[in-house]
CSV table of C-alpha atoms and ligand atoms in Angstrom, one decimal:
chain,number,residue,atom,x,y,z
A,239,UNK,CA,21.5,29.1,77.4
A,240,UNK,CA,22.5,27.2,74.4
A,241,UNK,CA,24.0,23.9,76.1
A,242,UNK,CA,26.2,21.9,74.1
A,243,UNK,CA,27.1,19.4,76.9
A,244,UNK,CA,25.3,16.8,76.3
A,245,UNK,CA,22.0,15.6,74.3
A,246,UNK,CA,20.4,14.7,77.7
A,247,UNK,CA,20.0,18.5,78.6
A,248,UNK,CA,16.8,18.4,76.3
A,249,UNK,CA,13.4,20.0,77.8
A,250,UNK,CA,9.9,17.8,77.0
A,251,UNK,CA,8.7,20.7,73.8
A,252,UNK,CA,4.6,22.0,74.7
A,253,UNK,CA,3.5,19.2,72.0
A,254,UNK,CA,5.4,16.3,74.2
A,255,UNK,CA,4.0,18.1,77.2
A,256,UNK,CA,0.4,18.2,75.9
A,257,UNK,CA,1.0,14.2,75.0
A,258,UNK,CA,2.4,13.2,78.6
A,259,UNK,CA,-1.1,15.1,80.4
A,260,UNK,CA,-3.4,13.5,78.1
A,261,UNK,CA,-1.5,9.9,78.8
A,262,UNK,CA,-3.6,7.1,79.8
A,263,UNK,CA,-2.3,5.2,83.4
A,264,UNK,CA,-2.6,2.3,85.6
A,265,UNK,CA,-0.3,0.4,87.9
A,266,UNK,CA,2.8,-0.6,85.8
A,267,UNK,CA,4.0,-3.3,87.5
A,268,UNK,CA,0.6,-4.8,87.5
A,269,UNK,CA,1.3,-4.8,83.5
A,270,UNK,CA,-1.8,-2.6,83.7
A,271,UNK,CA,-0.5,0.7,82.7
A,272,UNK,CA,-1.9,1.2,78.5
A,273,UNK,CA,0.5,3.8,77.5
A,274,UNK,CA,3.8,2.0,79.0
A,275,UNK,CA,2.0,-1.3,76.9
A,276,UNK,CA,1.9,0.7,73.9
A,277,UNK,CA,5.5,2.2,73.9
A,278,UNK,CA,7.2,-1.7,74.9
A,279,UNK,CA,5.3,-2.9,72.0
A,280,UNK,CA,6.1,-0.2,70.1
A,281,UNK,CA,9.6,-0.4,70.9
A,282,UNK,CA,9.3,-4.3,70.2
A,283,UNK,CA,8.3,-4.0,66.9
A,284,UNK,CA,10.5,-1.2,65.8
A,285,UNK,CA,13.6,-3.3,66.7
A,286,UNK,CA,11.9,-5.9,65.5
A,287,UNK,CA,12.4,-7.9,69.0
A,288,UNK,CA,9.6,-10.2,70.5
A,289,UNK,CA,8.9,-7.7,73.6
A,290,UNK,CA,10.1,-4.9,75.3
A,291,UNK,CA,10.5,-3.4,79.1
A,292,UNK,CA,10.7,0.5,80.0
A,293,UNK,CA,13.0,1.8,82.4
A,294,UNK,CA,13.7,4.5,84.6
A,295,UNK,CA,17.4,5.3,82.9
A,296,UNK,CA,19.7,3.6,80.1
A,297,UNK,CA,22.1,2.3,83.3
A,298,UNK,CA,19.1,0.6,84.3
A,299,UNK,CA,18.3,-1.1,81.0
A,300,UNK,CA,21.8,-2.2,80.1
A,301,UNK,CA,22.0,-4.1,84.0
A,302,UNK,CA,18.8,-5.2,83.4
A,303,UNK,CA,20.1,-7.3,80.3
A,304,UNK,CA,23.0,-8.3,81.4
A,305,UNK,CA,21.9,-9.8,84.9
A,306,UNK,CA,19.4,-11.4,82.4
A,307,UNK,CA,21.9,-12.7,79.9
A,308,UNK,CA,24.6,-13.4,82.9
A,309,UNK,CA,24.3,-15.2,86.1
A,310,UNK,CA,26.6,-15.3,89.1
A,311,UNK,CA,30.1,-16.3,87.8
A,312,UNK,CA,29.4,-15.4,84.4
A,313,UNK,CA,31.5,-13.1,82.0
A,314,UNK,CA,30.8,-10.2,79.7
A,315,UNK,CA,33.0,-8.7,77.2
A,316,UNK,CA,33.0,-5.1,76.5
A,317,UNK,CA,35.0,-1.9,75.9
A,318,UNK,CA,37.2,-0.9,78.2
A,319,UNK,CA,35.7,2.8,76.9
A,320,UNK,CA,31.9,1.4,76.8
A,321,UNK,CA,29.4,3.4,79.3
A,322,UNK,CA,28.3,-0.3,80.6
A,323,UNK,CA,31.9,-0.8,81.9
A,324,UNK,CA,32.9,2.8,82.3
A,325,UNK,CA,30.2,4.9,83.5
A,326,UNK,CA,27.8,2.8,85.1
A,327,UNK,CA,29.4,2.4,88.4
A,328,UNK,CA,30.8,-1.0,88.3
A,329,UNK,CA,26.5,-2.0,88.0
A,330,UNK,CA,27.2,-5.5,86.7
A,331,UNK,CA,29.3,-6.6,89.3
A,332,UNK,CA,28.4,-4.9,92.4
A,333,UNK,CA,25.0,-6.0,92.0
A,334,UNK,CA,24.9,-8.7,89.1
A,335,UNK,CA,28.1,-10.6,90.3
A,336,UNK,CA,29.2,-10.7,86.9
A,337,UNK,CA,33.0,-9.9,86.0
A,338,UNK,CA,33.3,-7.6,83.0
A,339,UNK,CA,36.3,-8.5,80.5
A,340,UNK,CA,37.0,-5.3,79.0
A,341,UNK,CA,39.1,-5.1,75.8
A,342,UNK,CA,40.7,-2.0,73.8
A,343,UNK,CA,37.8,-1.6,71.1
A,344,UNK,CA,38.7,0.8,68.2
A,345,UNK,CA,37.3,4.4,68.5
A,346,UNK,CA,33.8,4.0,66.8
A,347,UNK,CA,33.4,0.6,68.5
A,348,UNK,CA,34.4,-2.0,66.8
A,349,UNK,CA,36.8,-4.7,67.9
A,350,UNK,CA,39.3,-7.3,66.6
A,351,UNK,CA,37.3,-10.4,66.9
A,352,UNK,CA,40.6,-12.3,67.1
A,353,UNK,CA,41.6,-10.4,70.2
A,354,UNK,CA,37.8,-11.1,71.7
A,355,UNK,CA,38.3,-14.8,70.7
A,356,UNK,CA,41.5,-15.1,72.8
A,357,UNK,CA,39.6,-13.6,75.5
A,358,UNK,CA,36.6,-16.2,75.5
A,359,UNK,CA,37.6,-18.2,78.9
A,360,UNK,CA,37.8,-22.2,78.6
A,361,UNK,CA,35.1,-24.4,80.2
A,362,UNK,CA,37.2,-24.6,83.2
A,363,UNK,CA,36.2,-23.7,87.2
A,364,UNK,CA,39.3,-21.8,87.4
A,365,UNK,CA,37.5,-18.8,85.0
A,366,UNK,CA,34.3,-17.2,84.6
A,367,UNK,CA,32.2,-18.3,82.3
A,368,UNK,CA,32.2,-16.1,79.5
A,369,UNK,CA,28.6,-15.7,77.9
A,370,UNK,CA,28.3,-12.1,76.4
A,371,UNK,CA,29.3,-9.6,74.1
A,372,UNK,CA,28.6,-6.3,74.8
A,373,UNK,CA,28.5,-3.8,72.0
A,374,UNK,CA,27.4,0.2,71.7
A,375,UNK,CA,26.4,2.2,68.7
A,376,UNK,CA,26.8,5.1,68.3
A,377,UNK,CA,30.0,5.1,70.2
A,378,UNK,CA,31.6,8.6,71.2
A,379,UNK,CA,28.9,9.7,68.6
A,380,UNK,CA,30.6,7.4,66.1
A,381,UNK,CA,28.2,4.9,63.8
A,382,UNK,CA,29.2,1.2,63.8
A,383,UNK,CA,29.7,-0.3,60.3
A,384,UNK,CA,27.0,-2.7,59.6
A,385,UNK,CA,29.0,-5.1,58.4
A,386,UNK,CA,30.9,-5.6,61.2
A,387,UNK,CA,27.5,-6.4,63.2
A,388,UNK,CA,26.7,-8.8,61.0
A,389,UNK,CA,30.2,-10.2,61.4
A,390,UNK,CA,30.3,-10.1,65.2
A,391,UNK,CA,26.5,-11.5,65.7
A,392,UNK,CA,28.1,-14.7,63.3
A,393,UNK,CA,31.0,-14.9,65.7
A,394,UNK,CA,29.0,-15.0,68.9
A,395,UNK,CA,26.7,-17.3,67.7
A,396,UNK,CA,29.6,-19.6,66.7
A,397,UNK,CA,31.1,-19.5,70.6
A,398,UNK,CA,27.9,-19.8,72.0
A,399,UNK,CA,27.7,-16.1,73.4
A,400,UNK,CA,24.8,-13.5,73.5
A,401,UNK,CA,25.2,-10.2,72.2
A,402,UNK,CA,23.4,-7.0,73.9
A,403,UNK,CA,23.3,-3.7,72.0
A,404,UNK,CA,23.8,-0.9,74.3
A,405,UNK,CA,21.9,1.6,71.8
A,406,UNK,CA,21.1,4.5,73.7
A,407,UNK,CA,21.8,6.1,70.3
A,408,UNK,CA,21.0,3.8,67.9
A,409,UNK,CA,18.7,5.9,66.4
A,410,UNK,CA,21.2,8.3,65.4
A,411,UNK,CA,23.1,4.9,63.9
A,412,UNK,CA,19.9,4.5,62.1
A,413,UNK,CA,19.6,8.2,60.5
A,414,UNK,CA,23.1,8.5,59.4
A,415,UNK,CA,23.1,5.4,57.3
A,416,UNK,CA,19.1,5.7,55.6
A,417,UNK,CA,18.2,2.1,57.5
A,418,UNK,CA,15.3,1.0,59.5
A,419,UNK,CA,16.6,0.6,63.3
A,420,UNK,CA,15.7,-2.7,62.4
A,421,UNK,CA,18.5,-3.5,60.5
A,422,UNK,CA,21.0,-2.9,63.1
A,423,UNK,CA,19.3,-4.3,65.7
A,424,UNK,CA,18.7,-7.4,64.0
A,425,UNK,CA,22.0,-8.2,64.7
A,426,UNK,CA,21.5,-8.1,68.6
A,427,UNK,CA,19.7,-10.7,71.2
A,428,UNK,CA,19.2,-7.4,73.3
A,429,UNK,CA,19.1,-3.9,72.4
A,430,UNK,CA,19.0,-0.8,75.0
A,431,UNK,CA,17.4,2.6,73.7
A,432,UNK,CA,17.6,5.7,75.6
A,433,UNK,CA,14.3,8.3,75.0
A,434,UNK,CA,16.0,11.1,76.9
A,435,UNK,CA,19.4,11.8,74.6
A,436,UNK,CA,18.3,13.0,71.6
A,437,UNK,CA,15.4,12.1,71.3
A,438,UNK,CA,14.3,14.5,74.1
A,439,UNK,CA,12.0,12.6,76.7
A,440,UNK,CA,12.6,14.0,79.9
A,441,UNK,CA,13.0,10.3,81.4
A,442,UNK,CA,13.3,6.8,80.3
A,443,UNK,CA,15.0,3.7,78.0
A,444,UNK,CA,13.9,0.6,77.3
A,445,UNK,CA,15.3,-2.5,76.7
A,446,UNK,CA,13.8,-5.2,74.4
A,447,UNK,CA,14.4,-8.7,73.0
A,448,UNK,CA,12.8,-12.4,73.1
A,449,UNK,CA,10.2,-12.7,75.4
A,450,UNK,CA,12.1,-15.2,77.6
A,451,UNK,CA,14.9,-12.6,78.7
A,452,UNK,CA,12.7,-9.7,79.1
A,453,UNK,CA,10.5,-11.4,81.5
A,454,UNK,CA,13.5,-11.7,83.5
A,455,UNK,CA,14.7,-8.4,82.9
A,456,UNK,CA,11.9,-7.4,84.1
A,457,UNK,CA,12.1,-9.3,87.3
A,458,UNK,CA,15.4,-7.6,87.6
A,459,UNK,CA,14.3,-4.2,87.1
A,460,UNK,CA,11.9,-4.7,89.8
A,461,UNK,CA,14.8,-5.9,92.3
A,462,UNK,CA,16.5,-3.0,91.2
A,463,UNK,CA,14.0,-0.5,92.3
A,464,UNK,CA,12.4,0.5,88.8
A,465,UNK,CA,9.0,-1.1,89.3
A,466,UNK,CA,7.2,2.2,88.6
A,467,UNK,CA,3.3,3.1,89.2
A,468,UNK,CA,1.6,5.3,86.9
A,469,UNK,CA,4.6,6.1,84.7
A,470,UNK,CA,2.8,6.4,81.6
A,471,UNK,CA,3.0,9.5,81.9
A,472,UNK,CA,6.8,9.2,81.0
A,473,UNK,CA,6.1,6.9,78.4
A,474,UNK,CA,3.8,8.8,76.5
A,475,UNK,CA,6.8,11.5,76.2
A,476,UNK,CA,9.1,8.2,74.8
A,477,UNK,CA,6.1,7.5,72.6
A,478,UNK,CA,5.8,11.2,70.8
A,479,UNK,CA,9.4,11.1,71.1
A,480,UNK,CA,9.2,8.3,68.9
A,481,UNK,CA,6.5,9.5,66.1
A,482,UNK,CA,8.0,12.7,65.9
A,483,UNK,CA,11.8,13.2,66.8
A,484,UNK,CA,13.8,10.5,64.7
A,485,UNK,CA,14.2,11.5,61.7
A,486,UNK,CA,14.9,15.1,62.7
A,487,UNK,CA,18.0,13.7,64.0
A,488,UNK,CA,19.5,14.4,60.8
A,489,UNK,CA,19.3,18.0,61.6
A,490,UNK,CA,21.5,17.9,64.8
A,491,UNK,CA,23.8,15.8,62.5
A,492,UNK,CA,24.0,18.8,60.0
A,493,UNK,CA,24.3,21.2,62.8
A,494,UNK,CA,27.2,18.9,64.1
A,495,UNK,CA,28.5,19.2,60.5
A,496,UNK,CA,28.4,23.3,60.4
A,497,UNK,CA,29.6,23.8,64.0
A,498,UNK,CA,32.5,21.2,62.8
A,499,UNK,CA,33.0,22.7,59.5
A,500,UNK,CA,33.4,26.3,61.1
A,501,UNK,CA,35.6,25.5,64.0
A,502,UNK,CA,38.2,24.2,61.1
A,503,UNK,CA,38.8,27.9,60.4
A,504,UNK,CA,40.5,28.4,63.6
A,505,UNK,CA,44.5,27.0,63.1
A,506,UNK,CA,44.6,27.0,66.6
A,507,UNK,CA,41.8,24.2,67.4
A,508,UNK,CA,42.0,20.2,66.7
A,509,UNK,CA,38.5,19.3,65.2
A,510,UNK,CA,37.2,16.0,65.0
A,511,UNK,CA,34.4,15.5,63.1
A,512,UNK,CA,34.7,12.0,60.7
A,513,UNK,CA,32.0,11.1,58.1
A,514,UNK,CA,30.7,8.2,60.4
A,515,UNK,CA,29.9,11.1,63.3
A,516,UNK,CA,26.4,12.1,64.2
A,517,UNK,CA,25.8,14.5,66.6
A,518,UNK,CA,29.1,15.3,68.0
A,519,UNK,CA,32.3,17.2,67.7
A,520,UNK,CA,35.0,17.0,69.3
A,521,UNK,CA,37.8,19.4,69.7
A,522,UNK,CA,41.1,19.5,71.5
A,523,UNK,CA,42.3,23.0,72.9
A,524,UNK,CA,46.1,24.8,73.3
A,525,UNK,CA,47.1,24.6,76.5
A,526,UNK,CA,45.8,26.0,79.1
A,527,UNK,CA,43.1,27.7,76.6
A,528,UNK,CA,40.4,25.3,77.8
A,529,UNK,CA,39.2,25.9,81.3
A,530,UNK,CA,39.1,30.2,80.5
A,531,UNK,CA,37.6,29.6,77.2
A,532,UNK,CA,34.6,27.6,79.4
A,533,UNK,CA,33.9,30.9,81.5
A,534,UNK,CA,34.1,33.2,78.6
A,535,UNK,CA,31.5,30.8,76.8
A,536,UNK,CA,29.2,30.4,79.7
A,537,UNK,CA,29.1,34.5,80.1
A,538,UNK,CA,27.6,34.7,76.6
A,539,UNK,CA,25.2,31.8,77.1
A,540,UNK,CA,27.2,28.8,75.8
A,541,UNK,CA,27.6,25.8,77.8
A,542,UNK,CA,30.5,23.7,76.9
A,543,UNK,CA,32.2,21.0,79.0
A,544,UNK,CA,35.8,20.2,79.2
A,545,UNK,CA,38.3,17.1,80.0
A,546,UNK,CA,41.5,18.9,80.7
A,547,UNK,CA,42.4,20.0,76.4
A,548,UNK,CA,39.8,18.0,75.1
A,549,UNK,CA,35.7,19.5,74.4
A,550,UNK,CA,32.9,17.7,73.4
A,551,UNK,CA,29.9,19.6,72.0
A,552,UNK,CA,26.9,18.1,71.3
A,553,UNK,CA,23.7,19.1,69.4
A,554,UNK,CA,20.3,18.3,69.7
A,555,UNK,CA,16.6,19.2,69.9
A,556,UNK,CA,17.2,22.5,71.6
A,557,UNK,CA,20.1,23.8,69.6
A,558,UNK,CA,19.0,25.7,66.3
A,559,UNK,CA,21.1,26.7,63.7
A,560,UNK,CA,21.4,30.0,64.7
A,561,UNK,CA,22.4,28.8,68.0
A,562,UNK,CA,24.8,27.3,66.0
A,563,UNK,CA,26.1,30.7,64.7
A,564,UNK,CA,26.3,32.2,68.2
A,565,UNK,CA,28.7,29.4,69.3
A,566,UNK,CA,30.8,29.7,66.4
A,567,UNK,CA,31.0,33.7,67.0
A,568,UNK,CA,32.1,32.9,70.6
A,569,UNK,CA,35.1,31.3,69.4
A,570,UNK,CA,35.2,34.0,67.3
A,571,UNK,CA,35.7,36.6,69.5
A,572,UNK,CA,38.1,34.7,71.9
A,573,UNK,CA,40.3,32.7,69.2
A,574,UNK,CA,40.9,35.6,66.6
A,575,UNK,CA,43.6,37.9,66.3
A,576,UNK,CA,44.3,36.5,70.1
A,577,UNK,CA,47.8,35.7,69.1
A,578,UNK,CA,47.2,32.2,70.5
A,579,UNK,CA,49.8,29.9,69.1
A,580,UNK,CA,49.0,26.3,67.8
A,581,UNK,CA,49.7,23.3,70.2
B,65,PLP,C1,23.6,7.9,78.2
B,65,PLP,C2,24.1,6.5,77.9
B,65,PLP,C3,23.6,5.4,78.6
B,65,PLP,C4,22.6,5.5,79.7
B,65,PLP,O1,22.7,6.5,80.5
B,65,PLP,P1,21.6,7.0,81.6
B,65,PLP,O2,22.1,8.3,82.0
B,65,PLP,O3,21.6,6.0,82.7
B,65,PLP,O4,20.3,7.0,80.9
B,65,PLP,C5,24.0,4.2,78.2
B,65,PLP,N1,24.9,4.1,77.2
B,65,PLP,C6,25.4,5.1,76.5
B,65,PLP,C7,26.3,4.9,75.4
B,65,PLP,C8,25.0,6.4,76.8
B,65,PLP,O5,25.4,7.4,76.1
């Protein structure tokens, strides 16, 4: 199957596999496990961040960080759209008693500082306390500018707030504009990385930042459950994920590119595909084209998914660019000469 429905659908390749057998283990949360060491310092020093703590899933890493940033009572701002307030089940306050403040960011997550200044509560017991500014890049596959990270980390330092990265993508940020990570996640306290989007580690994210909050991140991820054992053998994936698929991510970019660039021959499609997009392209149907164009898809081996007119396909390690061709022939064969009428 060529599955374009997300860039977690990745399988560990035999070389990652051969990596994650031979891994080195101990007891993890006796700090005693040498291959997660190596990939939290790892992480540390490509981010540029004092230290670094693994986790079992990006959800995970963002709570972890913002129960670490936040107390009881406290506040965090974010977009109303952003996967920490959106699709992470409410994490921060069901278990972290902290109220989100979610604002309207624009699409490729940026915000009007203005509007997040008005936000900022007073020091005043009738409000929380707002300490936190929550940011994500890529966003919807879109790359933040970064001069508007530079500009937000000067703002929050100015009103005495944090910032945490939520970068499960970041390295895709990081590809598309030529940079070090580094100089995008300088411009965060906190900075989440997923290893199992694109990057195609079976399991895993870690968080990092200065050695003060990830010791009590780390106390956090333990309440939460994710005091693993002998997972080094899931780090040393994140590891060869990290020495071998980054800067191949410019290839699922170009295959986002050509899947983009040939689904603008078809009059009846809406394709989105910006030059600050990585490795996504979106695509809204005619109605009531969607849901039968999934089936006919999935019966030649293409996995798409669908939100009512609107598609999202995503590329990654597993989808060549011949795969590439076949998905394009599948709309192909159901789109031409079908007489379907724009919408
Ligand atoms: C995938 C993702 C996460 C983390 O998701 P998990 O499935 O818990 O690993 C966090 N933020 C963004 C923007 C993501 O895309």
């Amino acid at each position: 199957m060529i599955d374009l429905r997300s860039d977690t659908v990745t399988r560990p390749t035999a070389a990652m596999r051969k990596a994650m057998l031979a891994a080195d283990v101990g007891d993890d949360v006796y700090g005693e496990d040498p291959t997660i060491n190596r990939l939290e310092r790892t992480v540390a020093e490509r981010l540029g961040k004092e230290a670094a703590v693994f986790a079992a899933s990006g959800t995970q890493s963002n709570l972890m960080a913002l129960m670490a940033h936040c107390e009881r009572g406290d506040e965090y701002i974010v977009n109303q759209r952003g996967h920490t307030y959106l699709y992470e089940g409410g994490g921060a306050a069901v278990l972290g008693s902290i109220q989100p403040q979610p604002l309207e960011f624009k699409p490729n997550g940026t915000v009007d500082l203005d509007m997040v200044t008005r936000a900022i509560k007073p020091d005043d017991p009738h409000h929380a306390r707002t300490r936190l500014f929550c940011l994500e890049n890529t966003h919807n596959g879109l790359v933040m500018p970064l001069d508007f990270l530079a500009e937000a980390r000067d703002f929050a330092r100015t009103r005495g707030l944090a910032v945490h990265l939520d970068g499960a993508r970041v390295f895709n940020a990081a590809v598309h504009l030529g940079v070090d990570v580094e100089a995008i996640t300088q411009h965060a306290d906190t900075v989440s990385i997923c290893l199992s989007k694109g990057l195609g580690a079976p399991v895993g994210s870690v968080l990092a930042g200065p050695h003060a909050l990830m010791r009590k991140a780390r106390r956090w991820r333990k309440v939460l459950g994710g005091g693993m054992r002998q997972a080094g053998i899931l780090a040393a994936a994140g590891i060869f994920a990290l020495e071998h698929h980054v800067s191949r991510l410019k290839d699922d970019h170009a295959h986002a590119a050509m899947l983009a660039q040939g689904l603008k021959g078809f009059p009846q499609l809406k394709v989105e595909y910006p030059e600050d997009q990585t490795n996504m392209v979106f695509l809204d149907f005619p109605r009531d084209h969607a849901e039968p164009f999934v089936g006919f898809c999935r019966a030649r081996g293409v996995l798409l998914s669908i939100d009512s007119r609107r598609c999202r396909l995503v590329t990654h390690l597993d989808v060549s660019e011949r795969d590439i061709q076949t998905v394009l022939a599948c709309f192909e064969a159901h789109f031409s000469g079908s007489g379907i009428a724009t919408s």
